Amino acid sequence: SLVIGSNLSRELLFSSDILSNERSQVVIKIILCVSNILFHFFTHATKICQKRIYANV
């Protein structure tokens, strides 16, 4: 049943990819952009936190 489910999901992904190829590319770009911003914000925030911890010590 797992094999049938994976094949079915793959077919669904393939068919939906044909229907909304441009849209999916836009969504992927948005997700990558947002995750990139969040990653930079997170690393920046951790650096600030580390500086404050070292300053307190």
PDB file of C-alpha atoms in Angstrom:
ATOM      1  CA  SER A   1       0.000   0.000   0.000  1.00  0.00           C
ATOM      2  CA  LEU A   2       2.949   2.305   0.649  1.00  0.00           C
ATOM      3  CA  VAL A   3       4.284   1.784  -2.873  1.00  0.00           C
ATOM      4  CA  ILE A   4       0.836   2.547  -4.366  1.00  0.00           C
ATOM      5  CA  GLY A   5       0.579   5.679  -2.201  1.00  0.00           C
ATOM      6  CA  SER A   6       4.010   6.952  -3.234  1.00  0.00           C
ATOM      7  CA  ASN A   7       3.238   6.313  -6.908  1.00  0.00           C
ATOM      8  CA  LEU A   8      -0.092   8.089  -6.565  1.00  0.00           C
ATOM      9  CA  SER A   9       1.454  11.100  -4.815  1.00  0.00           C
ATOM     10  CA  ARG A  10       4.180  11.212  -7.465  1.00  0.00           C
ATOM     11  CA  GLU A  11       1.563  11.207 -10.231  1.00  0.00           C
ATOM     12  CA  LEU A  12      -0.392  13.931  -8.441  1.00  0.00           C
ATOM     13  CA  LEU A  13       2.746  16.043  -8.035  1.00  0.00           C
ATOM     14  CA  PHE A  14       3.639  15.504 -11.693  1.00  0.00           C
ATOM     15  CA  SER A  15       0.169  16.416 -12.977  1.00  0.00           C
ATOM     16  CA  SER A  16      -0.110  19.469 -10.706  1.00  0.00           C
ATOM     17  CA  ASP A  17       3.405  20.502 -11.743  1.00  0.00           C
ATOM     18  CA  ILE A  18       2.327  20.540 -15.394  1.00  0.00           C
ATOM     19  CA  LEU A  19      -0.784  22.574 -14.527  1.00  0.00           C
ATOM     20  CA  SER A  20       0.983  25.150 -12.352  1.00  0.00           C
ATOM     21  CA  ASN A  21       4.644  25.004 -13.285  1.00  0.00           C
ATOM     22  CA  GLU A  22       5.141  28.789 -13.205  1.00  0.00           C
ATOM     23  CA  ARG A  23       3.137  29.141 -10.002  1.00  0.00           C
ATOM     24  CA  SER A  24       5.138  26.415  -8.239  1.00  0.00           C
ATOM     25  CA  GLN A  25       8.388  28.068  -9.301  1.00  0.00           C
ATOM     26  CA  VAL A  26       7.168  31.370  -7.850  1.00  0.00           C
ATOM     27  CA  VAL A  27       6.142  29.640  -4.609  1.00  0.00           C
ATOM     28  CA  ILE A  28       9.536  27.916  -4.376  1.00  0.00           C
ATOM     29  CA  LYS A  29      11.308  31.266  -4.931  1.00  0.00           C
ATOM     30  CA  ILE A  30       9.178  32.910  -2.210  1.00  0.00           C
ATOM     31  CA  ILE A  31       9.858  30.042   0.216  1.00  0.00           C
ATOM     32  CA  LEU A  32      13.601  30.201  -0.487  1.00  0.00           C
ATOM     33  CA  CYS A  33      13.608  33.983  -0.071  1.00  0.00           C
ATOM     34  CA  VAL A  34      11.684  33.861   3.218  1.00  0.00           C
ATOM     35  CA  SER A  35      13.837  31.033   4.610  1.00  0.00           C
ATOM     36  CA  ASN A  36      16.967  32.954   3.586  1.00  0.00           C
ATOM     37  CA  ILE A  37      15.737  36.096   5.399  1.00  0.00           C
ATOM     38  CA  LEU A  38      14.807  34.045   8.477  1.00  0.00           C
ATOM     39  CA  PHE A  39      18.213  32.322   8.417  1.00  0.00           C
ATOM     40  CA  HIS A  40      20.074  35.659   8.244  1.00  0.00           C
ATOM     41  CA  PHE A  41      17.869  37.132  10.986  1.00  0.00           C
ATOM     42  CA  PHE A  42      18.408  34.066  13.190  1.00  0.00           C
ATOM     43  CA  THR A  43      22.195  34.076  12.751  1.00  0.00           C
ATOM     44  CA  HIS A  44      22.302  37.837  13.377  1.00  0.00           C
ATOM     45  CA  ALA A  45      20.147  37.483  16.494  1.00  0.00           C
ATOM     46  CA  THR A  46      22.326  34.670  17.865  1.00  0.00           C
ATOM     47  CA  LYS A  47      25.440  36.815  17.304  1.00  0.00           C
ATOM     48  CA  ILE A  48      23.841  39.688  19.251  1.00  0.00           C
ATOM     49  CA  CYS A  49      22.854  37.263  22.038  1.00  0.00           C
ATOM     50  CA  GLN A  50      26.386  35.860  22.198  1.00  0.00           C
ATOM     51  CA  LYS A  51      27.832  39.380  22.418  1.00  0.00           C
ATOM     52  CA  ARG A  52      25.468  40.228  25.287  1.00  0.00           C
ATOM     53  CA  ILE A  53      26.336  36.984  27.110  1.00  0.00           C
ATOM     54  CA  TYR A  54      30.077  37.689  26.741  1.00  0.00           C
ATOM     55  CA  ALA A  55      29.524  41.292  27.823  1.00  0.00           C
ATOM     56  CA  ASN A  56      27.702  40.142  30.968  1.00  0.00           C
ATOM     57  CA  VAL A  57      30.526  37.690  31.764  1.00  0.00           C
TER      58      VAL A  57
END
